[in-house]
């Protein structure tokens, strides 16, 4: 194989692709190091609060079911 054939693609890669690749790499590293934005932090806190409310509701429903139908857990467990 003639090495002269590889020179042109290699030069094009070094001029166009490599610099863009390096810029995008360090831009993504910078975004990762910055942490969460203000909007992302607010959304995360909302999701945490929503998950806590859902967990509390599930516990309440399980307590109600335990009183009204004590065998409900045995009925809905997967068969092994």
Tab-separated table of C-alpha atoms in Angstrom:
chain	number	residue	atom	x	y	z
A	1	UNK	CA	0.000	0.000	0.000
A	2	UNK	CA	1.324	3.391	-0.968
A	3	UNK	CA	1.839	5.713	2.070
A	4	UNK	CA	1.174	8.766	-0.118
A	5	UNK	CA	-2.501	7.761	-0.262
A	6	UNK	CA	-2.842	8.194	3.515
A	7	UNK	CA	-1.241	11.630	3.678
A	8	UNK	CA	-4.204	13.641	2.329
A	9	UNK	CA	-6.836	12.098	4.659
A	10	UNK	CA	-4.434	12.426	7.585
A	11	UNK	CA	-3.858	16.116	6.852
A	12	UNK	CA	-7.614	16.736	6.513
A	13	UNK	CA	-8.204	14.937	9.784
A	14	UNK	CA	-5.566	17.000	11.581
A	15	UNK	CA	-6.869	20.300	10.183
A	16	UNK	CA	-10.629	19.826	10.574
A	17	UNK	CA	-11.641	16.868	12.706
A	18	UNK	CA	-9.000	16.851	15.454
A	19	UNK	CA	-9.444	20.498	16.557
A	20	UNK	CA	-13.245	20.184	16.655
A	21	UNK	CA	-12.924	16.912	18.546
A	22	UNK	CA	-10.592	18.486	21.121
A	23	UNK	CA	-12.796	21.570	21.550
A	24	UNK	CA	-15.919	19.456	22.071
A	25	UNK	CA	-14.093	17.193	24.525
A	26	UNK	CA	-12.953	20.034	26.762
A	27	UNK	CA	-16.310	21.810	26.488
A	28	UNK	CA	-18.066	18.700	27.794
A	29	UNK	CA	-15.470	18.359	30.579
A	30	UNK	CA	-16.122	21.968	31.590
A	31	UNK	CA	-19.879	21.381	31.735
A	32	UNK	CA	-19.408	18.282	33.880
A	33	UNK	CA	-17.126	20.134	36.293
A	34	UNK	CA	-19.562	23.032	36.655
A	35	UNK	CA	-22.144	20.775	38.275
A	36	UNK	CA	-25.869	21.390	38.131
A	37	UNK	CA	-27.295	24.599	36.780
A	38	UNK	CA	-29.779	26.577	38.859
A	39	UNK	CA	-32.699	25.174	36.825
A	40	UNK	CA	-31.408	21.586	37.099
A	41	UNK	CA	-30.964	21.975	40.854
A	42	UNK	CA	-34.522	23.298	41.186
A	43	UNK	CA	-35.897	20.406	39.108
A	44	UNK	CA	-33.909	17.885	41.149
A	45	UNK	CA	-35.321	19.258	44.406
A	46	UNK	CA	-38.855	19.103	42.975
A	47	UNK	CA	-38.332	15.476	41.958
A	48	UNK	CA	-36.981	14.605	45.413
A	49	UNK	CA	-40.011	16.213	47.079
A	50	UNK	CA	-42.356	14.393	44.703
A	51	UNK	CA	-40.646	11.054	45.418
A	52	UNK	CA	-40.970	11.662	49.176
A	53	UNK	CA	-44.693	12.394	48.802
A	54	UNK	CA	-45.181	9.263	46.704
A	55	UNK	CA	-43.324	7.131	49.266
A	56	UNK	CA	-45.526	8.532	52.035
A	57	UNK	CA	-48.673	7.790	49.996
A	58	UNK	CA	-47.518	4.222	49.320
A	59	UNK	CA	-46.853	3.651	53.022
A	60	UNK	CA	-50.314	4.996	53.856
A	61	UNK	CA	-51.966	2.770	51.247
A	62	UNK	CA	-50.082	-0.270	52.531
A	63	UNK	CA	-51.229	0.468	56.104
A	64	UNK	CA	-54.838	0.760	54.910
A	65	UNK	CA	-54.564	-2.501	52.973
A	66	UNK	CA	-52.960	-4.243	55.963
A	67	UNK	CA	-55.983	-3.316	58.085
A	68	UNK	CA	-58.698	-3.982	55.494
A	69	UNK	CA	-57.173	-7.027	53.788
A	70	UNK	CA	-54.349	-8.574	55.843
A	71	UNK	CA	-53.593	-11.232	53.208
A	72	UNK	CA	-53.117	-8.796	50.307
A	73	UNK	CA	-49.333	-9.137	50.346
A	74	UNK	CA	-49.515	-12.924	49.986
A	75	UNK	CA	-51.988	-12.683	47.096
A	76	UNK	CA	-49.836	-10.371	44.976
A	77	UNK	CA	-46.376	-11.788	45.493
A	78	UNK	CA	-44.911	-13.361	42.347
A	79	UNK	CA	-45.004	-17.154	42.256
A	80	UNK	CA	-41.575	-18.834	42.374
